[in-house]
Amino acid sequence: MVISRLIADARKIVFKFGSNTLAGDTGRINQELLEEFAGQAAVLIKKGKQIVIVSSGAQIAGLSIMGKWARKKDLHYRQALCAVGQVELMRAWRRAFEIHGQRIAQILLTRDDFGDSIRTLNMRNTLFTLVDEGIIPIINENDTVGVEEIKIGDNDTLAAQSAVLWSADLLILFSDIDGLYDKNPKEDPGAELVETVQDIAAVRKIVATGGMSSFGTGGIVTKLDAAERVVSYGIPMILAHGGRRGVLEALAAGTQRGTVFLVEKD
Ligand code: ADP
């Protein structure tokens, strides 16, 4: 029941969706999932909660239109693909939230933005303004400008940085697994879910972290890094499966399992 308590207590929640969660097995953005989530998020907002979303999926969305670029590995084609896909991704989110009367805004960030105090302050103020006005910011990395050396590289880190920047009360990472396991559950059917993590350093030593799903960029390691970052700022994190109907309600009701990374006072 720790998960339901954390969700009940949090006023400001950052949600992160991985590409595989958004696309499922189809290789296309799962519009139904987005709409369903938007409905649940709207309920939370009506209860007085504020939300920010960090969304991957630009590449997958791009491929659904520019399928012929699938084999092009050249950096500029990949960036072009993300530029095409980002528009589609935001269209999908906009349609999803529109149904529930919610407006969204796009924020594209790079690593440099977090290293510069003036930019950081601007980002923070913009986030606060949008949310105060009842608009849901949807954040992604600006892949068009980010070559490998200057990239944040994965949206787990971006989500953690955004949660810290916005002084969130809770970060929820949605992936295509129920949480952190002692072994990669995709490779080992006997893997067991770790439901509560107090000591991330200790967990790193005992958990096998190899492999990631087809469109994932970080795997489980960047999720542990994200947890470490937010927990050090007093923000707890939940890692859960985001691809099922009613996920938020199920987590809030304590009927869906996940992994909770607790801060000391919890
Ligand atoms: P996302 O796109 O949601 O960010 P990733 O594919 O980057 O997801 O990372 C999640 C994947 O990490 C899982 O699908 C799983 O295959 C892999 N993984 C490796 N080790 C573990 C582990 N110990 N527990 C959970 N998942 C693991």
GROMACS .gro file of C-alpha atoms and ligand atoms in nm:
model
  293
    1MET     CA    1   0.000   0.000   0.000
    2VAL     CA    2   0.305   0.228  -0.003
    3ILE     CA    3   0.235   0.315  -0.367
    4SER     CA    4  -0.122   0.423  -0.302
    5ARG     CA    5  -0.013   0.636  -0.006
    6LEU     CA    6   0.258   0.807  -0.212
    7ILE     CA    7   0.010   0.888  -0.491
    8ALA     CA    8  -0.250   1.011  -0.242
    9ASP     CA    9   0.003   1.235  -0.066
   10ALA     CA   10   0.167   1.383  -0.376
   11ARG     CA   11   0.032   1.709  -0.517
   12LYS     CA   12   0.288   1.750  -0.798
   13ILE     CA   13   0.356   1.436  -1.000
   14VAL     CA   14   0.591   1.385  -1.297
   15PHE     CA   15   0.504   1.090  -1.522
   16LYS     CA   16   0.750   0.946  -1.769
   17PHE     CA   17   0.648   0.720  -2.057
   18GLY     CA   18   0.905   0.503  -2.232
   19SER     CA   19   0.881   0.441  -2.607
   20ASN     CA   20   0.784   0.078  -2.571
   21THR     CA   21   0.509   0.167  -2.330
   22LEU     CA   22   0.364   0.421  -2.571
   23ALA     CA   23   0.389   0.192  -2.870
   24GLY     CA   24   0.321  -0.153  -2.733
   25ASP     CA   25   0.389  -0.433  -2.980
   26THR     CA   26   0.250  -0.250  -3.279
   27GLY     CA   27   0.542  -0.016  -3.344
   28ARG     CA   28   0.295   0.273  -3.355
   29ILE     CA   29   0.192   0.519  -3.086
   30ASN     CA   30  -0.097   0.357  -2.901
   31GLN     CA   31  -0.355   0.635  -2.918
   32GLU     CA   32  -0.603   0.441  -2.709
   33LEU     CA   33  -0.351   0.410  -2.426
   34LEU     CA   34  -0.280   0.784  -2.435
   35GLU     CA   35  -0.649   0.867  -2.427
   36GLU     CA   36  -0.711   0.628  -2.145
   37PHE     CA   37  -0.423   0.773  -1.944
   38ALA     CA   38  -0.540   1.128  -2.018
   39GLY     CA   39  -0.879   1.035  -1.870
   40GLN     CA   40  -0.720   0.910  -1.551
   41ALA     CA   41  -0.488   1.213  -1.533
   42ALA     CA   42  -0.789   1.444  -1.572
   43VAL     CA   43  -0.945   1.279  -1.267
   44LEU     CA   44  -0.627   1.345  -1.068
   45ILE     CA   45  -0.622   1.707  -1.181
   46LYS     CA   46  -0.983   1.751  -1.072
   47LYS     CA   47  -0.874   1.628  -0.731
   48GLY     CA   48  -0.626   1.918  -0.717
   49LYS     CA   49  -0.311   1.743  -0.834
   50GLN     CA   50  -0.071   1.893  -1.085
   51ILE     CA   51   0.104   1.690  -1.350
   52VAL     CA   52   0.398   1.712  -1.587
   53ILE     CA   53   0.468   1.444  -1.847
   54VAL     CA   54   0.802   1.340  -1.991
   55SER     CA   55   0.733   1.152  -2.311
   56SER     CA   56   0.963   0.950  -2.534
   57GLY     CA   57   0.837   0.816  -2.864
   58ALA     CA   58   0.937   1.074  -3.126
   59GLN     CA   59   1.138   0.818  -3.318
   60ILE     CA   60   0.863   0.556  -3.319
   61ALA     CA   61   0.608   0.819  -3.420
   62GLY     CA   62   0.843   0.932  -3.697
   63LEU     CA   63   0.889   0.579  -3.826
   64SER     CA   64   0.515   0.530  -3.857
   65ILE     CA   65   0.520   0.806  -4.120
   66MET     CA   66   0.871   0.783  -4.266
   67GLY     CA   67   0.898   0.405  -4.259
   68LYS     CA   68   1.141   0.415  -4.549
   69TRP     CA   69   1.395   0.583  -4.317
   70ALA     CA   70   1.397   0.284  -4.084
   71ARG     CA   71   1.730   0.155  -4.211
   72LYS     CA   72   1.901   0.492  -4.234
   73LYS     CA   73   2.151   0.501  -3.951
   74ASP     CA   74   2.304   0.836  -4.045
   75LEU     CA   75   2.276   1.081  -3.752
   76HIS     CA   76   2.102   1.348  -3.955
   77TYR     CA   77   1.837   1.107  -4.072
   78ARG     CA   78   1.778   0.993  -3.714
   79GLN     CA   79   1.746   1.354  -3.603
   80ALA     CA   80   1.521   1.431  -3.899
   81LEU     CA   81   1.310   1.130  -3.802
   82CYS     CA   82   1.271   1.265  -3.449
   83ALA     CA   83   1.179   1.609  -3.587
   84VAL     CA   84   0.902   1.452  -3.798
   85GLY     CA   85   0.795   1.224  -3.515
   86GLN     CA   86   0.788   1.488  -3.241
   87VAL     CA   87   0.501   1.663  -3.419
   88GLU     CA   88   0.308   1.338  -3.445
   89LEU     CA   89   0.381   1.252  -3.082
   90MET     CA   90   0.245   1.587  -2.965
   91ARG     CA   91  -0.056   1.550  -3.194
   92ALA     CA   92  -0.129   1.217  -3.027
   93TRP     CA   93  -0.100   1.370  -2.678
   94ARG     CA   94  -0.305   1.674  -2.777
   95ARG     CA   95  -0.586   1.460  -2.914
   96ALA     CA   96  -0.577   1.245  -2.601
   97PHE     CA   97  -0.607   1.538  -2.360
   98GLU     CA   98  -0.845   1.740  -2.575
   99ILE     CA   99  -1.115   1.479  -2.517
  100HIS     CA  100  -1.090   1.555  -2.147
  101GLY     CA  101  -1.079   1.931  -2.190
  102GLN     CA  102  -0.711   1.962  -2.102
  103ARG     CA  103  -0.462   2.176  -2.289
  104ILE     CA  104  -0.101   2.066  -2.332
  105ALA     CA  105   0.229   2.243  -2.405
  106GLN     CA  106   0.552   2.114  -2.556
  107ILE     CA  107   0.890   2.166  -2.389
  108LEU     CA  108   1.202   2.041  -2.567
  109LEU     CA  109   1.519   2.044  -2.360
  110THR     CA  110   1.888   1.966  -2.398
  111ARG     CA  111   2.160   1.886  -2.147
  112ASP     CA  112   2.301   2.237  -2.172
  113ASP     CA  113   1.972   2.378  -2.052
  114PHE     CA  114   2.022   2.210  -1.716
  115GLY     CA  115   2.381   2.330  -1.686
  116ASP     CA  116   2.304   2.697  -1.722
  117SER     CA  117   2.150   2.877  -1.426
  118ILE     CA  118   1.962   3.137  -1.632
  119ARG     CA  119   1.811   2.875  -1.860
  120THR     CA  120   1.727   2.659  -1.562
  121LEU     CA  121   1.545   2.945  -1.397
  122ASN     CA  122   1.356   3.019  -1.718
  123MET     CA  123   1.255   2.656  -1.758
  124ARG     CA  124   1.141   2.642  -1.399
  125ASN     CA  125   0.935   2.959  -1.431
  126THR     CA  126   0.777   2.839  -1.755
  127LEU     CA  127   0.689   2.504  -1.599
  128PHE     CA  128   0.529   2.674  -1.299
  129THR     CA  129   0.339   2.919  -1.521
  130LEU     CA  130   0.200   2.647  -1.746
  131VAL     CA  131   0.092   2.425  -1.460
  132ASP     CA  132  -0.057   2.715  -1.264
  133GLU     CA  133  -0.262   2.798  -1.574
  134GLY     CA  134  -0.394   2.442  -1.585
  135ILE     CA  135  -0.185   2.337  -1.886
  136ILE     CA  136   0.001   2.005  -1.893
  137PRO     CA  137   0.366   2.042  -2.001
  138ILE     CA  138   0.494   1.753  -2.210
  139ILE     CA  139   0.872   1.738  -2.204
  140ASN     CA  140   1.110   1.557  -2.437
  141GLU     CA  141   1.475   1.589  -2.526
  142ASN     CA  142   1.540   1.815  -2.823
  143ASP     CA  143   1.692   1.546  -3.043
  144THR     CA  144   1.749   1.776  -3.337
  145VAL     CA  145   2.030   1.966  -3.168
  146GLY     CA  146   2.170   1.692  -2.947
  147VAL     CA  147   2.462   1.502  -3.093
  148GLU     CA  148   2.590   1.214  -2.882
  149GLU     CA  149   2.844   1.414  -2.677
  150ILE     CA  150   2.597   1.675  -2.559
  151LYS     CA  151   2.288   1.462  -2.512
  152ILE     CA  152   2.105   1.382  -2.192
  153GLY     CA  153   2.062   1.054  -2.378
  154ASP     CA  154   1.765   0.898  -2.206
  155ASN     CA  155   1.435   1.022  -2.074
  156ASP     CA  156   1.474   0.857  -1.733
  157THR     CA  157   1.745   1.111  -1.657
  158LEU     CA  158   1.543   1.390  -1.819
  159ALA     CA  159   1.241   1.294  -1.608
  160ALA     CA  160   1.449   1.295  -1.290
  161GLN     CA  161   1.600   1.634  -1.377
  162SER     CA  162   1.256   1.772  -1.456
  163ALA     CA  163   1.113   1.640  -1.129
  164VAL     CA  164   1.392   1.812  -0.936
  165LEU     CA  165   1.358   2.133  -1.139
  166TRP     CA  166   0.982   2.152  -1.077
  167SER     CA  167   1.018   2.044  -0.711
  168ALA     CA  168   0.780   1.754  -0.772
  169ASP     CA  169   0.645   1.541  -0.487
  170LEU     CA  170   0.664   1.216  -0.683
  171LEU     CA  171   0.816   1.076  -1.001
  172ILE     CA  172   0.643   0.783  -1.173
  173LEU     CA  173   0.835   0.605  -1.450
  174PHE     CA  174   0.614   0.395  -1.673
  175SER     CA  175   0.793   0.116  -1.852
  176ASP     CA  176   0.702  -0.218  -2.006
  177ILE     CA  177   0.786  -0.417  -1.692
  178ASP     CA  178   0.619  -0.412  -1.351
  179GLY     CA  179   0.921  -0.268  -1.178
  180LEU     CA  180   1.273  -0.359  -1.077
  181TYR     CA  181   1.344  -0.733  -1.071
  182ASP     CA  182   1.638  -0.923  -0.932
  183LYS     CA  183   1.710  -1.032  -1.291
  184ASN     CA  184   1.593  -0.909  -1.631
  185PRO     CA  185   1.234  -1.044  -1.642
  186LYS     CA  186   1.241  -1.052  -2.023
  187GLU     CA  187   1.523  -1.305  -2.013
  188ASP     CA  188   1.447  -1.489  -1.692
  189PRO     CA  189   1.086  -1.593  -1.623
  190GLY     CA  190   1.181  -1.672  -1.263
  191ALA     CA  191   1.286  -1.311  -1.194
  192GLU     CA  192   1.131  -1.165  -0.880
  193LEU     CA  193   0.994  -0.815  -0.835
  194VAL     CA  194   1.167  -0.594  -0.579
  195GLU     CA  195   0.879  -0.396  -0.432
  196THR     CA  196   1.059  -0.151  -0.207
  197VAL     CA  197   1.405   0.000  -0.239
  198GLN     CA  198   1.557   0.197   0.046
  199ASP     CA  199   1.922   0.164  -0.047
  200ILE     CA  200   1.989   0.204  -0.419
  201ALA     CA  201   2.363   0.141  -0.392
  202ALA     CA  202   2.295  -0.194  -0.223
  203VAL     CA  203   2.037  -0.287  -0.485
  204ARG     CA  204   2.282  -0.217  -0.769
  205LYS     CA  205   2.510  -0.484  -0.628
  206ILE     CA  206   2.249  -0.759  -0.624
  207VAL     CA  207   2.034  -0.686  -0.928
  208ALA     CA  208   2.124  -0.800  -1.279
  209THR     CA  209   2.073  -0.506  -1.515
  210GLY     CA  210   2.153  -0.632  -1.865
  211GLY     CA  211   1.944  -0.575  -2.175
  212MET     CA  212   1.669  -0.339  -2.276
  213SER     CA  213   1.368  -0.357  -2.502
  214SER     CA  214   1.383  -0.274  -2.873
  215PHE     CA  215   1.323   0.101  -2.857
  216GLY     CA  216   1.445   0.160  -2.503
  217THR     CA  217   1.750   0.378  -2.466
  218GLY     CA  218   1.838   0.343  -2.103
  219GLY     CA  219   1.742   0.002  -1.974
  220ILE     CA  220   1.708  -0.045  -1.602
  221VAL     CA  221   2.040   0.125  -1.515
  222THR     CA  222   1.918   0.473  -1.606
  223LYS     CA  223   1.604   0.407  -1.400
  224LEU     CA  224   1.820   0.334  -1.097
  225ASP     CA  225   2.022   0.650  -1.173
  226ALA     CA  226   1.699   0.848  -1.195
  227ALA     CA  227   1.582   0.707  -0.861
  228GLU     CA  228   1.914   0.795  -0.700
  229ARG     CA  229   1.891   1.150  -0.828
  230VAL     CA  230   1.534   1.226  -0.719
  231VAL     CA  231   1.561   1.046  -0.385
  232SER     CA  232   1.865   1.258  -0.301
  233TYR     CA  233   1.634   1.559  -0.341
  234GLY     CA  234   1.367   1.404  -0.119
  235ILE     CA  235   1.143   1.294  -0.407
  236PRO     CA  236   1.027   0.930  -0.404
  237MET     CA  237   0.999   0.737  -0.731
  238ILE     CA  238   0.772   0.459  -0.853
  239LEU     CA  239   0.866   0.230  -1.142
  240ALA     CA  240   0.560   0.054  -1.286
  241HIS     CA  241   0.407  -0.098  -1.597
  242GLY     CA  242   0.237   0.180  -1.791
  243GLY     CA  243   0.088  -0.019  -2.074
  244ARG     CA  244  -0.229  -0.146  -1.908
  245ARG     CA  245  -0.574   0.006  -1.890
  246GLY     CA  246  -0.651   0.189  -1.569
  247VAL     CA  247  -0.289   0.185  -1.454
  248LEU     CA  248  -0.313   0.501  -1.245
  249GLU     CA  249  -0.630   0.392  -1.074
  250ALA     CA  250  -0.486   0.047  -1.010
  251LEU     CA  251  -0.166   0.192  -0.863
  252ALA     CA  252  -0.365   0.437  -0.652
  253ALA     CA  253  -0.591   0.157  -0.530
  254GLY     CA  254  -0.296  -0.067  -0.452
  255THR     CA  255  -0.407  -0.338  -0.696
  256GLN     CA  256  -0.110  -0.306  -0.932
  257ARG     CA  257   0.237  -0.386  -0.813
  258GLY     CA  258   0.545  -0.177  -0.883
  259THR     CA  259   0.877  -0.079  -0.730
  260VAL     CA  260   0.894   0.210  -0.488
  261PHE     CA  261   1.219   0.395  -0.426
  262LEU     CA  262   1.178   0.562  -0.091
  263VAL     CA  263   1.345   0.863   0.061
  264GLU     CA  264   1.468   0.818   0.415
  265LYS     CA  265   1.178   0.982   0.594
  266ASP     CA  266   0.931   0.740   0.429
  267ADP     P1  267   1.173   0.226  -2.137
  267ADP     O1  268   1.161   0.240  -2.286
  267ADP     O2  269   1.042   0.205  -2.069
  267ADP     O3  270   1.254   0.333  -2.072
  267ADP     P2  271   1.390   0.030  -2.140
  267ADP     O4  272   1.375  -0.071  -2.247
  267ADP     O5  273   1.490   0.137  -2.156
  267ADP     O6  274   1.245   0.086  -2.109
  267ADP     O7  275   1.422  -0.043  -2.000
  267ADP     C1  276   1.336  -0.140  -1.947
  267ADP     C2  277   1.392  -0.277  -1.975
  267ADP     O8  278   1.502  -0.304  -1.888
  267ADP     C3  279   1.296  -0.390  -1.947
  267ADP     O9  280   1.204  -0.411  -2.052
  267ADP     C4  281   1.390  -0.509  -1.927
  267ADP    O10  282   1.406  -0.579  -2.048
  267ADP     C5  283   1.525  -0.444  -1.893
  267ADP     N1  284   1.585  -0.491  -1.766
  267ADP     C6  285   1.711  -0.532  -1.749
  267ADP     N2  286   1.736  -0.569  -1.622
  267ADP     C7  287   1.621  -0.551  -1.554
  267ADP     C8  288   1.583  -0.572  -1.416
  267ADP     N3  289   1.669  -0.617  -1.323
  267ADP     N4  290   1.456  -0.541  -1.380
  267ADP     C9  291   1.368  -0.491  -1.472
  267ADP     N5  292   1.398  -0.472  -1.602
  267ADP    C10  293   1.523  -0.501  -1.645
   0.00000   0.00000   0.00000
